[in-house]
Amino acid sequence: MNLRRIRPQGVPVNRQAADLVGAAEGFGSRLWLLLAVVGGAVVTALFASDLNMQLGAAMVAMTFLGVVLIAHGLTLWDGLRDRGLDLRLARLLGEDAAPCFTTDALGQIGYQNHAATARFGDRSGGTLVASLGDHFASPASVLFRLQSRASNMGSAREDVVTRRGHVRLSVHRIGPGRFLWRLEEFQDRAAVAGRGAEGLSLPMLVANKTGVVLFANEAMRRLLGQRPKRLDRVFTDLAPRSGEEVEVASPDGPVRAILAEVEGVGERREIYLLPVPETPVNDTGLADFEHLPVGLMKFGGDGGLRIANRAARDLLGIGHDARPIFSDLFEGLGRSVNDWLADVAAERMPGGAEVLRLRRSEEEMFLQIALRRIVEQGRPVVLAVLNDATALKTLEAQFVQSQKMQAIGQLAGGIAHDFNNLLTAISGHCDLLLLRHDREDPEFADLVQIHQNANRAASLVGQLLAFSRKQTLKPERIELQEVLADLTHLLNRLVGERVTLRLAHAPELGPIRADKRQLEQVLMNLVVNARDAMPEGGVIRIETEALTLADELRRDRAVVPPGRYAAIHVQDEGVGIPPDRLQKIFEPFFTTKRTGEGTGLGLSTVYGIVKQSGGFIFVDSEPGRGSVFHLYFPINEELLPAEAAPPVPVDSASLRRGEGVVLLVEDEAPVRAFASRALRMRGYTVIEAENAEDALRALEDPGLEVDVFVTDVVMPGMDGPTWVRKALIERPNVRVIFVSGYAEDCLAESQARIPNSVFLPKPFSLNDLTATVQGQVH
């Protein structure tokens, strides 16, 4: 049977119909061959001698025939479906003005419309990559990228630059493994303009986004002496900007011009070079710039100074013709200031403000400098606005110093608390050992040494507390003349033979309120410092003065309010203090002495005691001419309330054996062990508790009689005042002794609300503890 005979007569058959007929004819010929093979198998089976063999061969032949018919039927169906799709596309896109193609998953072209054939020729059986290879760069990567996106999202589109302009390439998924491509070409306005640009006298070129030069007119080629290939071979600037002056590399040397850029289609750049205008200088504008009251400077991208007005020159101390580099004037960014300026000039970062230090200033001077990029006559420059920020920087330094001193004070207070607990245990157990040894015992001297060194350590801890202003002061109404008179003999012994001490008192100073013992410590420290500053000897003068301040006095980060003051001046003729160290002398552990000659706590202790007493301290010094310390204490005319007389120190022989029950609450085990043994040795019954919660549980027994609570103030969990107030609700007549390694200030308000309570600071000795308990019991 010849399939060609079934064609309807008189019906025009286009190319797609012919393909369908061809496919059908091919399938028919293959079908006759398969039928012949199956028929041969059937005939062979009929002539076989065995009936079973005949049936088996027939079944195999029929099965094979059925599989072949199904497979070829599916193939014929897929072919008919694809060709039907092509027929529909031909009716839809056959006359589209844009070239259209269909491809399979491998990019092989199946259908192309008339526009595609006219533009690219007959590409049947070829690939789309090969067809577009001569029209734009890297077609394989572009087509693969678009086809992958269309496979996932159904469609994709991308604009691609070609030699003739640019093309909008779009693809749609139209079936499994089938894609429709459409190429919409746009005429390149730059190419059309380029043909007209050949007659322009202005140099002009066209480049793509990667910097490849696509076209250069005759004027540009003549300027450069060749046909340019890349922008970086044309301009010496890394990133030329429209409207700015650029430098062009010509055979005769660099040529400066104004760059004008027009954005083209397909991300192309049309660049024109304009002559640099010879604009006369505006005298009025320069005069305004020169006489503005704000410091203004203009720098080039290389950091060189172009011009500075009078305010800036006066601020920096430079001449009218000086042209220093930016980095020669300023420093302090933590990186090169020239890099900062260059980043602003190149627009790698926006303009901003920084506080920089002036290099050439003899004194510490800081300037807030704000940079901004501007363009003048096509040239980019950086405008710098200057403001004096010395006061602001000084205030910042003062704040940082204040924060540092506060942090060190808190640290010192915490260390002192822990050391006081250790020293209480050491000195207390040393007291217990001394009770069991006579003076004739060989160990007695060693124990005395331990006890003395523990006391020295306690004195050092007291200095730490003085610096942190957390020591326990006993303020009283005192007269400075009396304090100095009582201290004169001791001070003369301190200064030695080479140094002369001279005192001068002002009449009618008025009383001050201070801790007499601590004030004596302040004066001794200042005199010792003055002595050490005069290794060859000299005179130390201590003078008092009555001052009345009508207005507040501001000095060295302090404000002294108006009022009456008693002043003490301690002056020496020593080596003096350098200016860079003058602001550090009150810091703890700062010392100019060699290792082993001092702790560096002397002046910090003085500072802490004076501030805690409500006073002020300042220092004036000049290297080689000595120093003078000024202390101001406010006059206090008020009578202090009568205070209980401090307990008279008693020795162990005068202490009576105690009677009564003591509840001892202490979280430090060594301190608790020493205190309980000391009290039991004096005859007291001691109930120990590690914390406040244990103490309250012990007091739940109504049959327990307690005479005195001895409790630490600061403990884990509930603190001392809190648990004592709870316990006193049921036992209001119990006496209380608070002990602490911190200052009494941390307890003052709480203790004031607790009747019959006293404070015992750590470290305390065996006699101190037992005498205090005895005083509370009796």
Short mmCIF file of N, CA and C in Angstrom, two decimals, residues 536-677:
data_model
loop_
_atom_site.label_atom_id
_atom_site.label_comp_id
_atom_site.label_asym_id
_atom_site.label_seq_id
_atom_site.Cartn_x
_atom_site.Cartn_y
_atom_site.Cartn_z
N GLU A 536 68.64 66.50 97.34
CA GLU A 536 69.77 67.29 97.82
C GLU A 536 69.38 68.19 98.99
N GLY A 537 68.16 68.08 99.47
CA GLY A 537 67.71 68.90 100.58
C GLY A 537 66.99 70.15 100.11
N GLY A 538 66.43 70.89 101.07
CA GLY A 538 65.69 72.09 100.74
C GLY A 538 64.70 72.43 101.84
N VAL A 539 63.70 73.23 101.49
CA VAL A 539 62.73 73.71 102.46
C VAL A 539 61.34 73.26 102.04
N ILE A 540 60.60 72.73 103.02
CA ILE A 540 59.19 72.40 102.81
C ILE A 540 58.37 73.40 103.62
N ARG A 541 57.47 74.10 102.93
CA ARG A 541 56.64 75.09 103.61
C ARG A 541 55.20 74.57 103.70
N ILE A 542 54.65 74.62 104.91
CA ILE A 542 53.24 74.29 105.13
C ILE A 542 52.57 75.55 105.65
N GLU A 543 51.63 76.06 104.85
CA GLU A 543 50.95 77.30 105.21
C GLU A 543 49.44 77.07 105.22
N THR A 544 48.78 77.76 106.13
CA THR A 544 47.32 77.73 106.16
C THR A 544 46.80 79.11 105.76
N GLU A 545 45.58 79.12 105.21
CA GLU A 545 45.01 80.36 104.71
C GLU A 545 43.50 80.31 104.83
N ALA A 546 42.90 81.42 105.21
CA ALA A 546 41.44 81.54 105.26
C ALA A 546 40.97 82.15 103.94
N LEU A 547 40.11 81.43 103.23
CA LEU A 547 39.63 81.87 101.93
C LEU A 547 38.13 82.05 101.95
N THR A 548 37.68 83.06 101.22
CA THR A 548 36.24 83.24 101.00
C THR A 548 36.03 83.39 99.50
N LEU A 549 35.32 82.44 98.90
CA LEU A 549 35.06 82.45 97.46
C LEU A 549 33.70 83.08 97.21
N ALA A 550 33.72 84.21 96.52
CA ALA A 550 32.44 84.84 96.17
C ALA A 550 31.79 84.13 94.99
N ASP A 551 32.59 83.60 94.10
CA ASP A 551 32.08 82.86 92.94
C ASP A 551 32.70 81.46 92.94
N GLU A 552 32.08 80.58 92.22
CA GLU A 552 32.60 79.21 92.16
C GLU A 552 33.95 79.20 91.45
N LEU A 553 34.79 78.27 91.87
CA LEU A 553 36.13 78.11 91.30
C LEU A 553 36.15 76.82 90.48
N ARG A 554 36.45 76.96 89.18
CA ARG A 554 36.54 75.81 88.29
C ARG A 554 38.00 75.53 87.98
N ARG A 555 38.41 74.30 88.27
CA ARG A 555 39.80 73.96 88.03
C ARG A 555 39.95 72.45 88.03
N ASP A 556 40.74 71.95 87.05
CA ASP A 556 41.11 70.53 87.00
C ASP A 556 39.90 69.62 87.15
N ARG A 557 38.90 69.83 86.33
CA ARG A 557 37.71 68.98 86.29
C ARG A 557 36.88 69.04 87.57
N ALA A 558 37.14 70.01 88.42
CA ALA A 558 36.39 70.15 89.68
C ALA A 558 35.79 71.54 89.75
N VAL A 559 34.69 71.65 90.49
CA VAL A 559 34.01 72.93 90.71
C VAL A 559 33.90 73.14 92.21
N VAL A 560 34.58 74.19 92.72
CA VAL A 560 34.53 74.52 94.14
C VAL A 560 33.43 75.57 94.34
N PRO A 561 32.38 75.23 95.07
CA PRO A 561 31.27 76.19 95.22
C PRO A 561 31.67 77.38 96.08
N PRO A 562 30.94 78.50 95.97
CA PRO A 562 31.25 79.68 96.80
C PRO A 562 31.10 79.35 98.29
N GLY A 563 31.87 80.06 99.10
CA GLY A 563 31.78 79.85 100.55
C GLY A 563 33.12 80.09 101.22
N ARG A 564 33.17 79.79 102.50
CA ARG A 564 34.39 79.97 103.30
C ARG A 564 35.15 78.64 103.38
N TYR A 565 36.47 78.75 103.24
CA TYR A 565 37.31 77.55 103.22
C TYR A 565 38.57 77.79 104.05
N ALA A 566 39.06 76.69 104.63
CA ALA A 566 40.38 76.67 105.26
C ALA A 566 41.31 75.95 104.30
N ALA A 567 42.37 76.65 103.88
CA ALA A 567 43.26 76.09 102.88
C ALA A 567 44.59 75.71 103.51
N ILE A 568 45.18 74.61 103.01
CA ILE A 568 46.52 74.17 103.41
C ILE A 568 47.36 74.11 102.14
N HIS A 569 48.53 74.74 102.16
CA HIS A 569 49.44 74.73 101.02
C HIS A 569 50.72 74.04 101.45
N VAL A 570 51.11 72.98 100.74
CA VAL A 570 52.35 72.25 101.02
C VAL A 570 53.27 72.44 99.82
N GLN A 571 54.36 73.19 100.02
CA GLN A 571 55.23 73.59 98.92
C GLN A 571 56.63 73.03 99.13
N ASP A 572 57.24 72.57 98.02
CA ASP A 572 58.62 72.08 98.08
C ASP A 572 59.45 72.77 97.01
N GLU A 573 60.76 72.55 97.07
CA GLU A 573 61.69 73.11 96.10
C GLU A 573 62.34 71.98 95.29
N GLY A 574 61.56 70.96 95.00
CA GLY A 574 62.11 69.77 94.37
C GLY A 574 62.17 69.81 92.86
N VAL A 575 62.21 68.62 92.28
CA VAL A 575 62.43 68.49 90.83
C VAL A 575 61.19 68.84 90.02
N GLY A 576 60.04 68.92 90.65
CA GLY A 576 58.82 69.25 89.93
C GLY A 576 58.23 68.05 89.21
N ILE A 577 57.09 68.29 88.60
CA ILE A 577 56.35 67.22 87.91
C ILE A 577 56.17 67.62 86.46
N PRO A 578 56.55 66.77 85.49
CA PRO A 578 56.36 67.11 84.07
C PRO A 578 54.88 67.28 83.75
N PRO A 579 54.55 68.13 82.77
CA PRO A 579 53.13 68.36 82.44
C PRO A 579 52.38 67.10 82.04
N ASP A 580 53.07 66.16 81.34
CA ASP A 580 52.37 64.97 80.89
C ASP A 580 52.03 64.02 82.03
N ARG A 581 52.65 64.23 83.21
CA ARG A 581 52.36 63.37 84.37
C ARG A 581 51.49 64.06 85.41
N LEU A 582 51.26 65.34 85.21
CA LEU A 582 50.57 66.11 86.23
C LEU A 582 49.15 65.61 86.46
N GLN A 583 48.49 65.13 85.40
CA GLN A 583 47.11 64.68 85.54
C GLN A 583 47.02 63.22 85.99
N LYS A 584 48.17 62.55 86.17
CA LYS A 584 48.14 61.14 86.53
C LYS A 584 48.59 60.87 87.96
N ILE A 585 49.05 61.90 88.66
CA ILE A 585 49.69 61.65 89.95
C ILE A 585 48.72 61.11 91.00
N PHE A 586 47.41 61.38 90.85
CA PHE A 586 46.45 60.89 91.83
C PHE A 586 45.90 59.51 91.47
N GLU A 587 46.38 58.94 90.36
CA GLU A 587 45.93 57.60 89.99
C GLU A 587 46.62 56.57 90.88
N PRO A 588 45.91 55.51 91.25
CA PRO A 588 46.53 54.50 92.11
C PRO A 588 47.65 53.77 91.37
N PHE A 589 48.71 53.46 92.13
CA PHE A 589 49.86 52.70 91.65
C PHE A 589 50.70 53.47 90.63
N PHE A 590 50.38 54.75 90.38
CA PHE A 590 51.24 55.55 89.51
C PHE A 590 52.35 56.14 90.37
N THR A 591 53.60 55.87 90.00
CA THR A 591 54.73 56.37 90.77
C THR A 591 55.91 56.57 89.85
N THR A 592 56.73 57.56 90.17
CA THR A 592 57.98 57.78 89.43
C THR A 592 59.15 57.16 90.16
N LYS A 593 58.88 56.55 91.30
CA LYS A 593 59.96 55.93 92.07
C LYS A 593 60.29 54.55 91.51
N ARG A 594 61.50 54.12 91.84
CA ARG A 594 61.92 52.81 91.38
C ARG A 594 61.22 51.71 92.17
N THR A 595 61.29 50.49 91.61
CA THR A 595 60.64 49.36 92.26
C THR A 595 61.18 49.18 93.67
N GLY A 596 60.25 49.03 94.62
CA GLY A 596 60.63 48.84 96.02
C GLY A 596 60.69 50.11 96.81
N GLU A 597 60.62 51.27 96.15
CA GLU A 597 60.71 52.55 96.87
C GLU A 597 59.35 53.12 97.23
N GLY A 598 58.28 52.54 96.72
CA GLY A 598 56.94 53.06 97.04
C GLY A 598 55.88 52.22 96.37
N THR A 599 54.67 52.32 96.91
CA THR A 599 53.56 51.54 96.38
C THR A 599 52.78 52.28 95.31
N GLY A 600 52.96 53.60 95.22
CA GLY A 600 52.15 54.37 94.28
C GLY A 600 50.76 54.66 94.81
N LEU A 601 50.55 54.44 96.11
CA LEU A 601 49.23 54.67 96.70
C LEU A 601 49.19 55.94 97.55
N GLY A 602 50.35 56.61 97.75
CA GLY A 602 50.38 57.76 98.65
C GLY A 602 49.46 58.88 98.22
N LEU A 603 49.64 59.42 97.00
CA LEU A 603 48.81 60.54 96.55
C LEU A 603 47.38 60.11 96.24
N SER A 604 47.20 58.86 95.80
CA SER A 604 45.82 58.40 95.58
C SER A 604 45.07 58.30 96.91
N THR A 605 45.79 57.92 97.96
CA THR A 605 45.18 57.89 99.30
C THR A 605 44.82 59.31 99.74
N VAL A 606 45.74 60.24 99.54
CA VAL A 606 45.48 61.64 99.88
C VAL A 606 44.23 62.13 99.15
N TYR A 607 44.16 61.84 97.86
CA TYR A 607 43.01 62.27 97.06
C TYR A 607 41.72 61.69 97.61
N GLY A 608 41.73 60.39 97.93
CA GLY A 608 40.52 59.76 98.43
C GLY A 608 40.06 60.32 99.76
N ILE A 609 41.00 60.55 100.68
CA ILE A 609 40.64 61.08 102.01
C ILE A 609 40.08 62.50 101.88
N VAL A 610 40.74 63.33 101.07
CA VAL A 610 40.29 64.71 100.92
C VAL A 610 38.89 64.76 100.32
N LYS A 611 38.66 63.97 99.26
CA LYS A 611 37.34 63.97 98.62
C LYS A 611 36.29 63.39 99.55
N GLN A 612 36.64 62.36 100.31
CA GLN A 612 35.65 61.76 101.21
C GLN A 612 35.32 62.71 102.36
N SER A 613 36.24 63.62 102.69
CA SER A 613 36.01 64.60 103.75
C SER A 613 35.29 65.83 103.25
N GLY A 614 34.94 65.84 101.94
CA GLY A 614 34.22 66.98 101.38
C GLY A 614 35.12 68.09 100.92
N GLY A 615 36.45 67.84 100.81
CA GLY A 615 37.39 68.88 100.42
C GLY A 615 37.80 68.76 98.97
N PHE A 616 38.78 69.60 98.59
CA PHE A 616 39.29 69.64 97.22
C PHE A 616 40.80 69.70 97.28
N ILE A 617 41.47 69.11 96.27
CA ILE A 617 42.93 69.14 96.22
C ILE A 617 43.37 69.45 94.79
N PHE A 618 44.33 70.38 94.66
CA PHE A 618 44.89 70.76 93.37
C PHE A 618 46.41 70.81 93.50
N VAL A 619 47.10 70.78 92.37
CA VAL A 619 48.56 70.83 92.39
C VAL A 619 49.04 71.75 91.28
N ASP A 620 50.05 72.56 91.61
CA ASP A 620 50.79 73.37 90.64
C ASP A 620 52.23 72.90 90.67
N SER A 621 52.83 72.75 89.49
CA SER A 621 54.21 72.28 89.46
C SER A 621 54.89 72.77 88.20
N GLU A 622 56.22 72.98 88.32
CA GLU A 622 57.04 73.37 87.18
C GLU A 622 58.34 72.59 87.29
N PRO A 623 58.68 71.84 86.24
CA PRO A 623 59.91 71.03 86.32
C PRO A 623 61.11 71.90 86.68
N GLY A 624 61.84 71.42 87.69
CA GLY A 624 63.04 72.12 88.14
C GLY A 624 62.79 73.19 89.18
N ARG A 625 61.51 73.51 89.44
CA ARG A 625 61.22 74.60 90.38
C ARG A 625 60.28 74.19 91.50
N GLY A 626 59.95 72.91 91.60
CA GLY A 626 59.16 72.43 92.72
C GLY A 626 57.68 72.34 92.45
N SER A 627 56.96 71.95 93.49
CA SER A 627 55.51 71.74 93.40
C SER A 627 54.85 72.31 94.64
N VAL A 628 53.57 72.63 94.50
CA VAL A 628 52.77 73.08 95.64
C VAL A 628 51.40 72.43 95.54
N PHE A 629 50.99 71.76 96.63
CA PHE A 629 49.68 71.14 96.73
C PHE A 629 48.75 72.05 97.53
N HIS A 630 47.54 72.27 96.99
CA HIS A 630 46.55 73.13 97.64
C HIS A 630 45.39 72.26 98.10
N LEU A 631 45.06 72.34 99.41
CA LEU A 631 43.94 71.59 99.96
C LEU A 631 42.91 72.59 100.47
N TYR A 632 41.64 72.40 100.08
CA TYR A 632 40.56 73.28 100.51
C TYR A 632 39.53 72.46 101.27
N PHE A 633 39.26 72.88 102.53
CA PHE A 633 38.23 72.23 103.35
C PHE A 633 37.19 73.27 103.73
N PRO A 634 35.91 72.96 103.52
CA PRO A 634 34.87 73.95 103.87
C PRO A 634 34.80 74.17 105.38
N ILE A 635 34.62 75.44 105.75
CA ILE A 635 34.46 75.78 107.17
C ILE A 635 33.13 75.22 107.66
N ASN A 636 33.15 74.60 108.85
CA ASN A 636 31.94 73.99 109.41
C ASN A 636 31.73 74.56 110.80
N GLU A 637 30.75 75.49 110.92
CA GLU A 637 30.46 76.14 112.21
C GLU A 637 29.46 75.35 113.03
N GLU A 638 28.82 74.35 112.42
CA GLU A 638 27.79 73.62 113.14
C GLU A 638 28.42 72.73 114.20
N LEU A 639 27.74 72.65 115.35
CA LEU A 639 28.20 71.75 116.40
C LEU A 639 27.79 70.33 116.05
N LEU A 640 28.74 69.43 116.13
CA LEU A 640 28.44 68.04 115.82
C LEU A 640 27.65 67.42 116.96
N PRO A 641 26.73 66.52 116.66
CA PRO A 641 26.01 65.85 117.73
C PRO A 641 26.95 65.04 118.60
N ALA A 642 26.57 64.97 119.87
CA ALA A 642 27.40 64.22 120.81
C ALA A 642 27.45 62.76 120.39
N GLU A 643 28.65 62.26 120.30
CA GLU A 643 28.83 60.87 119.92
C GLU A 643 29.30 60.07 121.11
N ALA A 644 28.97 58.81 121.05
CA ALA A 644 29.40 57.93 122.14
C ALA A 644 30.91 57.88 122.13
N ALA A 645 31.48 57.93 123.31
CA ALA A 645 32.94 57.87 123.41
C ALA A 645 33.43 56.52 122.92
N PRO A 646 34.49 56.52 122.14
CA PRO A 646 35.00 55.25 121.64
C PRO A 646 35.47 54.38 122.78
N PRO A 647 35.33 53.08 122.66
CA PRO A 647 35.75 52.20 123.74
C PRO A 647 37.23 52.34 124.03
N VAL A 648 37.54 52.37 125.28
CA VAL A 648 38.94 52.49 125.70
C VAL A 648 39.64 51.18 125.41
N PRO A 649 40.78 51.22 124.70
CA PRO A 649 41.48 49.97 124.41
C PRO A 649 41.81 49.23 125.70
N VAL A 650 41.57 47.99 125.69
CA VAL A 650 41.81 47.17 126.88
C VAL A 650 42.73 46.04 126.50
N ASP A 651 43.49 45.61 127.45
CA ASP A 651 44.35 44.46 127.19
C ASP A 651 43.66 43.22 127.72
N SER A 652 44.25 42.10 127.42
CA SER A 652 43.62 40.84 127.79
C SER A 652 43.51 40.66 129.30
N ALA A 653 44.41 41.29 130.04
CA ALA A 653 44.37 41.11 131.50
C ALA A 653 43.16 41.79 132.12
N SER A 654 42.70 42.89 131.53
CA SER A 654 41.60 43.65 132.12
C SER A 654 40.23 43.12 131.71
N LEU A 655 40.18 42.19 130.76
CA LEU A 655 38.91 41.67 130.29
C LEU A 655 38.38 40.62 131.26
N ARG A 656 37.09 40.74 131.59
CA ARG A 656 36.46 39.76 132.48
C ARG A 656 35.98 38.57 131.68
N ARG A 657 35.82 37.49 132.35
CA ARG A 657 35.21 36.34 131.70
C ARG A 657 33.74 36.65 131.46
N GLY A 658 33.33 36.38 130.23
CA GLY A 658 31.98 36.76 129.84
C GLY A 658 30.95 35.72 130.23
N GLU A 659 29.75 36.18 130.27
CA GLU A 659 28.60 35.31 130.49
C GLU A 659 27.53 35.70 129.49
N GLY A 660 26.99 34.70 128.84
CA GLY A 660 25.93 34.98 127.89
C GLY A 660 26.08 34.13 126.64
N VAL A 661 25.06 34.27 125.79
CA VAL A 661 25.01 33.48 124.56
C VAL A 661 25.19 34.43 123.37
N VAL A 662 26.11 34.07 122.47
CA VAL A 662 26.40 34.87 121.28
C VAL A 662 26.05 34.04 120.05
N LEU A 663 25.22 34.63 119.18
CA LEU A 663 24.94 34.00 117.88
C LEU A 663 25.87 34.63 116.86
N LEU A 664 26.84 33.83 116.37
CA LEU A 664 27.86 34.31 115.45
C LEU A 664 27.49 33.90 114.02
N VAL A 665 27.29 34.88 113.15
CA VAL A 665 26.90 34.62 111.75
C VAL A 665 28.00 35.19 110.86
N GLU A 666 28.75 34.31 110.18
CA GLU A 666 29.88 34.72 109.33
C GLU A 666 30.06 33.67 108.23
N ASP A 667 30.08 34.15 106.98
CA ASP A 667 30.19 33.20 105.86
C ASP A 667 31.63 32.77 105.60
N GLU A 668 32.64 33.55 106.07
CA GLU A 668 34.03 33.15 105.89
C GLU A 668 34.42 32.19 107.02
N ALA A 669 34.71 30.93 106.66
CA ALA A 669 34.98 29.90 107.67
C ALA A 669 36.18 30.23 108.55
N PRO A 670 37.34 30.72 108.03
CA PRO A 670 38.47 31.03 108.92
C PRO A 670 38.14 32.12 109.93
N VAL A 671 37.41 33.15 109.48
CA VAL A 671 37.03 34.23 110.40
C VAL A 671 36.08 33.70 111.46
N ARG A 672 35.12 32.87 111.02
CA ARG A 672 34.15 32.31 111.98
C ARG A 672 34.85 31.41 113.01
N ALA A 673 35.84 30.63 112.55
CA ALA A 673 36.56 29.73 113.47
C ALA A 673 37.33 30.53 114.51
N PHE A 674 38.04 31.60 114.07
CA PHE A 674 38.79 32.42 115.03
C PHE A 674 37.86 33.11 116.02
N ALA A 675 36.78 33.74 115.53
CA ALA A 675 35.89 34.49 116.41
C ALA A 675 35.22 33.57 117.42
N SER A 676 34.78 32.39 117.01
CA SER A 676 34.10 31.48 117.96
C SER A 676 35.07 31.00 119.03
N ARG A 677 36.33 30.70 118.63
CA ARG A 677 37.31 30.26 119.64
C ARG A 677 37.63 31.38 120.62
#
